[in-house]
Amino acid sequence: MAEKQEQPQASQNGEKTENAENAENVEEAEKPELEPLPPFEIVTGERLPAFFFKFQFKNVEYSSGRNKTFLCYIIEIQGKESKTLQGYLEDEHAAAHAEDAFFNTILPTCEPGFRYNVTWYVSSSPCVSCAERITKALQKNKNLRLSIAVCRLFMWEEPDIQAALRKMKAAGCKMRIMKPQDFEYIWKNFVEQEEGEEAKAFTPWEDIQENFQYYEEKLAEVLH
């Protein structure tokens, strides 16, 4: 009788074990496969959407949610055949940078015999790696002149950021904070306007001048 009582108990334990294994298999089957992120892509164009300009180029002190970099550029090439190019770059993923992409895709080389005067209007100042890339580009290409107008300062209190920006300055880069007039210039020359409608005038936000002065003081402290 004892054997008969033990036999169904063993069967129940076996069923529990089998059920647990089946449940684990079901859970494994139901787990969604993680899709790899697409390769980094830089968005380029001649004019950026007005919505992005109003949000990304706002010179607020706390840039919450603004995890992209928008870079509007003007390239004046002086030589036998002078010409001017302009457009904008936009970060697609936070892992890459528009400043770096500019030298990879827009201006990979500076040909001898030409002079390159480049102006950037950027939503945020460069990080350490981008500042180093800018410094190296200026040191390598003596016929390149770069002026950068930034909307906001990125992590300007960090010592490594400050050191990188000072190296940029020493290499010949001229960096300044955007004035209210600069925002109006970007609005007219780099922002999409509605087709078939009269171009809308730029409307400055309430604290645009105050924020400009705030960042101008901070940049002066960094570059002293």
PDB file of C-alpha atoms in Angstrom:
ATOM      1  CA  MET A   1       0.000   0.000   0.000  1.00  0.00           C
ATOM      2  CA  ALA A   2       2.860   2.303   0.747  1.00  0.00           C
ATOM      3  CA  GLU A   3       4.207   1.833  -2.765  1.00  0.00           C
ATOM      4  CA  LYS A   4       0.795   2.622  -4.251  1.00  0.00           C
ATOM      5  CA  GLN A   5       0.624   5.841  -2.253  1.00  0.00           C
ATOM      6  CA  GLU A   6       4.149   6.918  -3.235  1.00  0.00           C
ATOM      7  CA  GLN A   7       3.631   6.228  -6.937  1.00  0.00           C
ATOM      8  CA  PRO A   8       0.923   8.865  -7.595  1.00  0.00           C
ATOM      9  CA  GLN A   9       2.910  11.376  -5.488  1.00  0.00           C
ATOM     10  CA  ALA A  10       5.910  10.881  -7.719  1.00  0.00           C
ATOM     11  CA  SER A  11       3.659  11.311 -10.738  1.00  0.00           C
ATOM     12  CA  GLN A  12       2.340  14.603  -9.386  1.00  0.00           C
ATOM     13  CA  ASN A  13       5.841  15.910  -8.791  1.00  0.00           C
ATOM     14  CA  GLY A  14       6.750  14.921 -12.305  1.00  0.00           C
ATOM     15  CA  GLU A  15       3.748  16.758 -13.651  1.00  0.00           C
ATOM     16  CA  LYS A  16       4.689  19.873 -11.703  1.00  0.00           C
ATOM     17  CA  THR A  17       8.216  19.745 -13.029  1.00  0.00           C
ATOM     18  CA  GLU A  18       6.994  19.202 -16.579  1.00  0.00           C
ATOM     19  CA  ASN A  19       4.459  22.021 -16.260  1.00  0.00           C
ATOM     20  CA  ALA A  20       7.127  24.374 -14.940  1.00  0.00           C
ATOM     21  CA  GLU A  21       9.378  23.527 -17.873  1.00  0.00           C
ATOM     22  CA  ASN A  22       6.514  24.078 -20.315  1.00  0.00           C
ATOM     23  CA  ALA A  23       5.748  27.448 -18.687  1.00  0.00           C
ATOM     24  CA  GLU A  24       9.367  28.496 -19.018  1.00  0.00           C
ATOM     25  CA  ASN A  25       9.358  27.465 -22.681  1.00  0.00           C
ATOM     26  CA  VAL A  26       6.202  29.490 -23.277  1.00  0.00           C
ATOM     27  CA  GLU A  27       7.718  32.515 -21.557  1.00  0.00           C
ATOM     28  CA  GLU A  28      10.868  32.199 -23.666  1.00  0.00           C
ATOM     29  CA  ALA A  29       8.759  31.935 -26.819  1.00  0.00           C
ATOM     30  CA  GLU A  30       6.700  34.986 -25.858  1.00  0.00           C
ATOM     31  CA  LYS A  31       9.721  37.200 -25.169  1.00  0.00           C
ATOM     32  CA  PRO A  32      10.040  39.711 -28.017  1.00  0.00           C
ATOM     33  CA  GLU A  33      13.302  39.735 -29.902  1.00  0.00           C
ATOM     34  CA  LEU A  34      15.263  42.923 -29.391  1.00  0.00           C
ATOM     35  CA  GLU A  35      15.803  44.654 -32.698  1.00  0.00           C
ATOM     36  CA  PRO A  36      19.189  46.323 -33.156  1.00  0.00           C
ATOM     37  CA  LEU A  37      19.173  50.083 -33.576  1.00  0.00           C
ATOM     38  CA  PRO A  38      19.481  51.238 -37.164  1.00  0.00           C
ATOM     39  CA  PRO A  39      22.863  52.636 -38.183  1.00  0.00           C
ATOM     40  CA  PHE A  40      23.447  56.282 -37.403  1.00  0.00           C
ATOM     41  CA  GLU A  41      22.137  58.636 -40.039  1.00  0.00           C
ATOM     42  CA  ILE A  42      22.698  62.354 -40.421  1.00  0.00           C
ATOM     43  CA  VAL A  43      19.735  64.279 -41.758  1.00  0.00           C
ATOM     44  CA  THR A  44      20.728  67.004 -44.199  1.00  0.00           C
ATOM     45  CA  GLY A  45      18.815  69.630 -46.116  1.00  0.00           C
ATOM     46  CA  GLU A  46      18.581  73.264 -47.096  1.00  0.00           C
ATOM     47  CA  ARG A  47      15.837  74.347 -44.677  1.00  0.00           C
ATOM     48  CA  LEU A  48      14.682  72.833 -41.394  1.00  0.00           C
ATOM     49  CA  PRO A  49      11.049  72.616 -40.245  1.00  0.00           C
ATOM     50  CA  ALA A  50       9.780  75.602 -38.259  1.00  0.00           C
ATOM     51  CA  PHE A  51       8.741  73.373 -35.350  1.00  0.00           C
ATOM     52  CA  PHE A  52      12.305  72.112 -34.870  1.00  0.00           C
ATOM     53  CA  PHE A  53      13.694  75.627 -35.027  1.00  0.00           C
ATOM     54  CA  LYS A  54      11.277  76.962 -32.400  1.00  0.00           C
ATOM     55  CA  PHE A  55      12.097  74.121 -30.012  1.00  0.00           C
ATOM     56  CA  GLN A  56      15.738  73.228 -30.678  1.00  0.00           C
ATOM     57  CA  PHE A  57      17.052  76.768 -31.164  1.00  0.00           C
ATOM     58  CA  LYS A  58      15.375  78.287 -28.123  1.00  0.00           C
ATOM     59  CA  ASN A  59      18.127  79.682 -25.891  1.00  0.00           C
ATOM     60  CA  VAL A  60      16.675  78.438 -22.619  1.00  0.00           C
ATOM     61  CA  GLU A  61      18.920  77.833 -19.618  1.00  0.00           C
ATOM     62  CA  TYR A  62      17.679  74.267 -19.027  1.00  0.00           C
ATOM     63  CA  SER A  63      17.547  72.355 -22.313  1.00  0.00           C
ATOM     64  CA  SER A  64      15.382  69.399 -21.199  1.00  0.00           C
ATOM     65  CA  GLY A  65      14.354  67.173 -24.108  1.00  0.00           C
ATOM     66  CA  ARG A  66      16.728  68.853 -26.537  1.00  0.00           C
ATOM     67  CA  ASN A  67      18.998  65.880 -27.157  1.00  0.00           C
ATOM     68  CA  LYS A  68      19.738  66.616 -30.810  1.00  0.00           C
ATOM     69  CA  THR A  69      22.159  69.016 -32.424  1.00  0.00           C
ATOM     70  CA  PHE A  70      21.037  71.204 -35.316  1.00  0.00           C
ATOM     71  CA  LEU A  71      23.802  72.838 -37.313  1.00  0.00           C
ATOM     72  CA  CYS A  72      23.145  75.429 -40.017  1.00  0.00           C
ATOM     73  CA  TYR A  73      26.204  76.174 -42.137  1.00  0.00           C
ATOM     74  CA  ILE A  74      27.445  78.635 -44.731  1.00  0.00           C
ATOM     75  CA  ILE A  75      30.604  77.810 -46.697  1.00  0.00           C
ATOM     76  CA  GLU A  76      32.232  80.589 -48.697  1.00  0.00           C
ATOM     77  CA  ILE A  77      34.880  79.156 -50.999  1.00  0.00           C
ATOM     78  CA  GLN A  78      37.230  81.748 -52.424  1.00  0.00           C
ATOM     79  CA  GLY A  79      39.503  80.912 -55.347  1.00  0.00           C
ATOM     80  CA  LYS A  80      39.523  80.960 -59.127  1.00  0.00           C
ATOM     81  CA  GLU A  81      35.824  80.089 -59.051  1.00  0.00           C
ATOM     82  CA  SER A  82      34.281  81.400 -55.846  1.00  0.00           C
ATOM     83  CA  LYS A  83      31.017  79.923 -54.614  1.00  0.00           C
ATOM     84  CA  THR A  84      28.815  79.750 -51.523  1.00  0.00           C
ATOM     85  CA  LEU A  85      27.127  76.665 -50.095  1.00  0.00           C
ATOM     86  CA  GLN A  86      24.607  76.456 -47.287  1.00  0.00           C
ATOM     87  CA  GLY A  87      22.364  73.940 -45.574  1.00  0.00           C
ATOM     88  CA  TYR A  88      21.843  72.210 -42.256  1.00  0.00           C
ATOM     89  CA  LEU A  89      22.685  68.992 -40.446  1.00  0.00           C
ATOM     90  CA  GLU A  90      20.641  67.245 -37.782  1.00  0.00           C
ATOM     91  CA  ASP A  91      21.633  64.472 -35.389  1.00  0.00           C
ATOM     92  CA  GLU A  92      19.441  61.402 -35.832  1.00  0.00           C
ATOM     93  CA  HIS A  93      20.763  59.530 -32.791  1.00  0.00           C
ATOM     94  CA  ALA A  94      22.412  60.834 -29.639  1.00  0.00           C
ATOM     95  CA  ALA A  95      25.473  58.626 -30.254  1.00  0.00           C
ATOM     96  CA  ALA A  96      26.789  60.776 -33.095  1.00  0.00           C
ATOM     97  CA  HIS A  97      27.341  64.455 -33.650  1.00  0.00           C
ATOM     98  CA  ALA A  98      26.481  66.932 -36.384  1.00  0.00           C
ATOM     99  CA  GLU A  99      29.796  68.784 -35.977  1.00  0.00           C
ATOM    100  CA  ASP A 100      31.747  65.610 -36.712  1.00  0.00           C
ATOM    101  CA  ALA A 101      29.461  64.784 -39.649  1.00  0.00           C
ATOM    102  CA  PHE A 102      30.126  68.195 -41.184  1.00  0.00           C
ATOM    103  CA  PHE A 103      33.799  67.362 -41.653  1.00  0.00           C
ATOM    104  CA  ASN A 104      33.001  63.811 -42.785  1.00  0.00           C
ATOM    105  CA  THR A 105      30.325  64.572 -45.379  1.00  0.00           C
ATOM    106  CA  ILE A 106      30.013  68.295 -46.137  1.00  0.00           C
ATOM    107  CA  LEU A 107      33.632  69.452 -46.056  1.00  0.00           C
ATOM    108  CA  PRO A 108      35.869  66.369 -45.887  1.00  0.00           C
ATOM    109  CA  THR A 109      38.821  68.169 -47.482  1.00  0.00           C
ATOM    110  CA  CYS A 110      40.050  71.710 -47.986  1.00  0.00           C
ATOM    111  CA  GLU A 111      41.749  71.921 -51.370  1.00  0.00           C
ATOM    112  CA  PRO A 112      44.993  73.909 -51.612  1.00  0.00           C
ATOM    113  CA  GLY A 113      44.636  77.162 -53.526  1.00  0.00           C
ATOM    114  CA  PHE A 114      41.232  77.892 -52.030  1.00  0.00           C
ATOM    115  CA  ARG A 115      40.188  79.745 -48.916  1.00  0.00           C
ATOM    116  CA  TYR A 116      37.274  78.397 -46.879  1.00  0.00           C
ATOM    117  CA  ASN A 117      35.293  80.761 -44.669  1.00  0.00           C
ATOM    118  CA  VAL A 118      32.782  78.690 -42.732  1.00  0.00           C
ATOM    119  CA  THR A 119      30.030  79.940 -40.443  1.00  0.00           C
ATOM    120  CA  TRP A 120      27.969  77.681 -38.195  1.00  0.00           C
ATOM    121  CA  TYR A 121      24.757  78.439 -36.334  1.00  0.00           C
ATOM    122  CA  VAL A 122      24.432  75.583 -33.844  1.00  0.00           C
ATOM    123  CA  SER A 123      21.724  74.763 -31.323  1.00  0.00           C
ATOM    124  CA  SER A 124      24.334  73.839 -28.694  1.00  0.00           C
ATOM    125  CA  SER A 125      28.066  74.272 -28.186  1.00  0.00           C
ATOM    126  CA  PRO A 126      30.343  71.290 -28.972  1.00  0.00           C
ATOM    127  CA  CYS A 127      31.058  68.403 -26.637  1.00  0.00           C
ATOM    128  CA  VAL A 128      34.674  67.439 -25.900  1.00  0.00           C
ATOM    129  CA  SER A 129      35.077  65.039 -28.841  1.00  0.00           C
ATOM    130  CA  CYS A 130      33.562  67.483 -31.330  1.00  0.00           C
ATOM    131  CA  ALA A 131      35.674  70.344 -30.004  1.00  0.00           C
ATOM    132  CA  GLU A 132      38.752  68.186 -30.497  1.00  0.00           C
ATOM    133  CA  ARG A 133      37.668  67.370 -34.054  1.00  0.00           C
ATOM    134  CA  ILE A 134      37.215  71.082 -34.786  1.00  0.00           C
ATOM    135  CA  THR A 135      40.614  71.897 -33.311  1.00  0.00           C
ATOM    136  CA  LYS A 136      42.343  69.233 -35.408  1.00  0.00           C
ATOM    137  CA  ALA A 137      40.572  70.396 -38.585  1.00  0.00           C
ATOM    138  CA  LEU A 138      41.739  73.967 -38.043  1.00  0.00           C
ATOM    139  CA  GLN A 139      45.292  72.898 -37.225  1.00  0.00           C
ATOM    140  CA  LYS A 140      45.456  70.691 -40.313  1.00  0.00           C
ATOM    141  CA  ASN A 141      43.864  73.140 -42.771  1.00  0.00           C
ATOM    142  CA  LYS A 142      45.485  76.559 -42.580  1.00  0.00           C
ATOM    143  CA  ASN A 143      43.162  77.801 -45.332  1.00  0.00           C
ATOM    144  CA  LEU A 144      40.078  77.150 -43.183  1.00  0.00           C
ATOM    145  CA  ARG A 145      38.402  79.826 -41.063  1.00  0.00           C
ATOM    146  CA  LEU A 146      35.553  78.791 -38.784  1.00  0.00           C
ATOM    147  CA  SER A 147      33.128  81.017 -36.870  1.00  0.00           C
ATOM    148  CA  ILE A 148      30.519  79.389 -34.617  1.00  0.00           C
ATOM    149  CA  ALA A 149      27.430  81.056 -33.159  1.00  0.00           C
ATOM    150  CA  VAL A 150      25.808  78.818 -30.544  1.00  0.00           C
ATOM    151  CA  CYS A 151      22.341  79.004 -29.069  1.00  0.00           C
ATOM    152  CA  ARG A 152      23.160  77.353 -25.732  1.00  0.00           C
ATOM    153  CA  LEU A 153      26.257  76.170 -23.883  1.00  0.00           C
ATOM    154  CA  PHE A 154      26.558  72.412 -23.415  1.00  0.00           C
ATOM    155  CA  MET A 155      27.753  71.379 -19.924  1.00  0.00           C
ATOM    156  CA  TRP A 156      29.855  74.512 -19.731  1.00  0.00           C
ATOM    157  CA  GLU A 157      30.656  73.992 -16.030  1.00  0.00           C
ATOM    158  CA  GLU A 158      32.643  70.804 -16.720  1.00  0.00           C
ATOM    159  CA  PRO A 159      36.443  71.369 -16.672  1.00  0.00           C
ATOM    160  CA  ASP A 160      37.068  69.094 -19.683  1.00  0.00           C
ATOM    161  CA  ILE A 161      34.485  70.997 -21.732  1.00  0.00           C
ATOM    162  CA  GLN A 162      36.065  74.316 -20.774  1.00  0.00           C
ATOM    163  CA  ALA A 163      39.542  73.087 -21.699  1.00  0.00           C
ATOM    164  CA  ALA A 164      38.330  71.766 -25.070  1.00  0.00           C
ATOM    165  CA  LEU A 165      36.636  75.072 -25.927  1.00  0.00           C
ATOM    166  CA  ARG A 166      39.772  77.012 -25.037  1.00  0.00           C
ATOM    167  CA  LYS A 167      41.813  74.762 -27.328  1.00  0.00           C
ATOM    168  CA  MET A 168      39.348  75.522 -30.108  1.00  0.00           C
ATOM    169  CA  LYS A 169      39.866  79.216 -29.546  1.00  0.00           C
ATOM    170  CA  ALA A 170      43.664  78.790 -29.572  1.00  0.00           C
ATOM    171  CA  ALA A 171      43.382  76.963 -32.911  1.00  0.00           C
ATOM    172  CA  GLY A 172      41.628  79.987 -34.415  1.00  0.00           C
ATOM    173  CA  CYS A 173      37.952  79.147 -33.975  1.00  0.00           C
ATOM    174  CA  LYS A 174      35.764  82.161 -33.219  1.00  0.00           C
ATOM    175  CA  MET A 175      32.844  81.133 -31.040  1.00  0.00           C
ATOM    176  CA  ARG A 176      30.136  83.412 -29.706  1.00  0.00           C
ATOM    177  CA  ILE A 177      26.586  83.283 -28.372  1.00  0.00           C
ATOM    178  CA  MET A 178      23.716  83.933 -30.756  1.00  0.00           C
ATOM    179  CA  LYS A 179      22.160  87.375 -30.533  1.00  0.00           C
ATOM    180  CA  PRO A 180      18.437  87.913 -31.153  1.00  0.00           C
ATOM    181  CA  GLN A 181      19.363  89.110 -34.663  1.00  0.00           C
ATOM    182  CA  ASP A 182      20.994  85.741 -35.360  1.00  0.00           C
ATOM    183  CA  PHE A 183      17.769  83.885 -34.619  1.00  0.00           C
ATOM    184  CA  GLU A 184      15.961  86.141 -37.048  1.00  0.00           C
ATOM    185  CA  TYR A 185      18.648  85.461 -39.677  1.00  0.00           C
ATOM    186  CA  ILE A 186      18.254  81.688 -39.262  1.00  0.00           C
ATOM    187  CA  TRP A 187      14.464  82.035 -39.465  1.00  0.00           C
ATOM    188  CA  LYS A 188      14.721  83.869 -42.786  1.00  0.00           C
ATOM    189  CA  ASN A 189      17.472  81.802 -44.380  1.00  0.00           C
ATOM    190  CA  PHE A 190      17.303  78.276 -42.932  1.00  0.00           C
ATOM    191  CA  VAL A 191      13.686  77.632 -41.870  1.00  0.00           C
ATOM    192  CA  GLU A 192      10.952  76.281 -44.124  1.00  0.00           C
ATOM    193  CA  GLN A 193       8.147  78.677 -44.980  1.00  0.00           C
ATOM    194  CA  GLU A 194       4.639  77.582 -45.913  1.00  0.00           C
ATOM    195  CA  GLU A 195       4.232  77.256 -49.664  1.00  0.00           C
ATOM    196  CA  GLY A 196       1.843  79.717 -51.241  1.00  0.00           C
ATOM    197  CA  GLU A 197       1.826  81.922 -48.156  1.00  0.00           C
ATOM    198  CA  GLU A 198       3.614  85.133 -47.377  1.00  0.00           C
ATOM    199  CA  ALA A 199       6.713  84.535 -45.272  1.00  0.00           C
ATOM    200  CA  LYS A 200       5.966  84.947 -41.580  1.00  0.00           C
ATOM    201  CA  ALA A 201       8.109  87.328 -39.564  1.00  0.00           C
ATOM    202  CA  PHE A 202      10.262  85.950 -36.774  1.00  0.00           C
ATOM    203  CA  THR A 203       8.631  86.301 -33.365  1.00  0.00           C
ATOM    204  CA  PRO A 204      11.182  86.461 -30.519  1.00  0.00           C
ATOM    205  CA  TRP A 205      10.290  84.779 -27.243  1.00  0.00           C
ATOM    206  CA  GLU A 206       9.976  86.761 -24.044  1.00  0.00           C
ATOM    207  CA  ASP A 207      13.403  86.121 -22.467  1.00  0.00           C
ATOM    208  CA  ILE A 208      15.524  85.866 -25.617  1.00  0.00           C
ATOM    209  CA  GLN A 209      17.672  88.917 -24.783  1.00  0.00           C
ATOM    210  CA  GLU A 210      18.057  87.980 -21.113  1.00  0.00           C
ATOM    211  CA  ASN A 211      19.146  84.427 -21.981  1.00  0.00           C
ATOM    212  CA  PHE A 212      21.598  85.734 -24.569  1.00  0.00           C
ATOM    213  CA  GLN A 213      23.252  87.919 -21.947  1.00  0.00           C
ATOM    214  CA  TYR A 214      23.363  85.015 -19.480  1.00  0.00           C
ATOM    215  CA  TYR A 215      25.149  82.708 -21.904  1.00  0.00           C
ATOM    216  CA  GLU A 216      27.425  85.474 -23.155  1.00  0.00           C
ATOM    217  CA  GLU A 217      28.702  86.029 -19.620  1.00  0.00           C
ATOM    218  CA  LYS A 218      29.262  82.301 -19.087  1.00  0.00           C
ATOM    219  CA  LEU A 219      31.146  81.907 -22.362  1.00  0.00           C
ATOM    220  CA  ALA A 220      33.388  84.854 -21.491  1.00  0.00           C
ATOM    221  CA  GLU A 221      34.214  83.127 -18.186  1.00  0.00           C
ATOM    222  CA  VAL A 222      35.084  79.890 -19.983  1.00  0.00           C
ATOM    223  CA  LEU A 223      37.271  81.450 -22.690  1.00  0.00           C
ATOM    224  CA  HIS A 224      39.114  83.954 -20.494  1.00  0.00           C
TER     225      HIS A 224
END
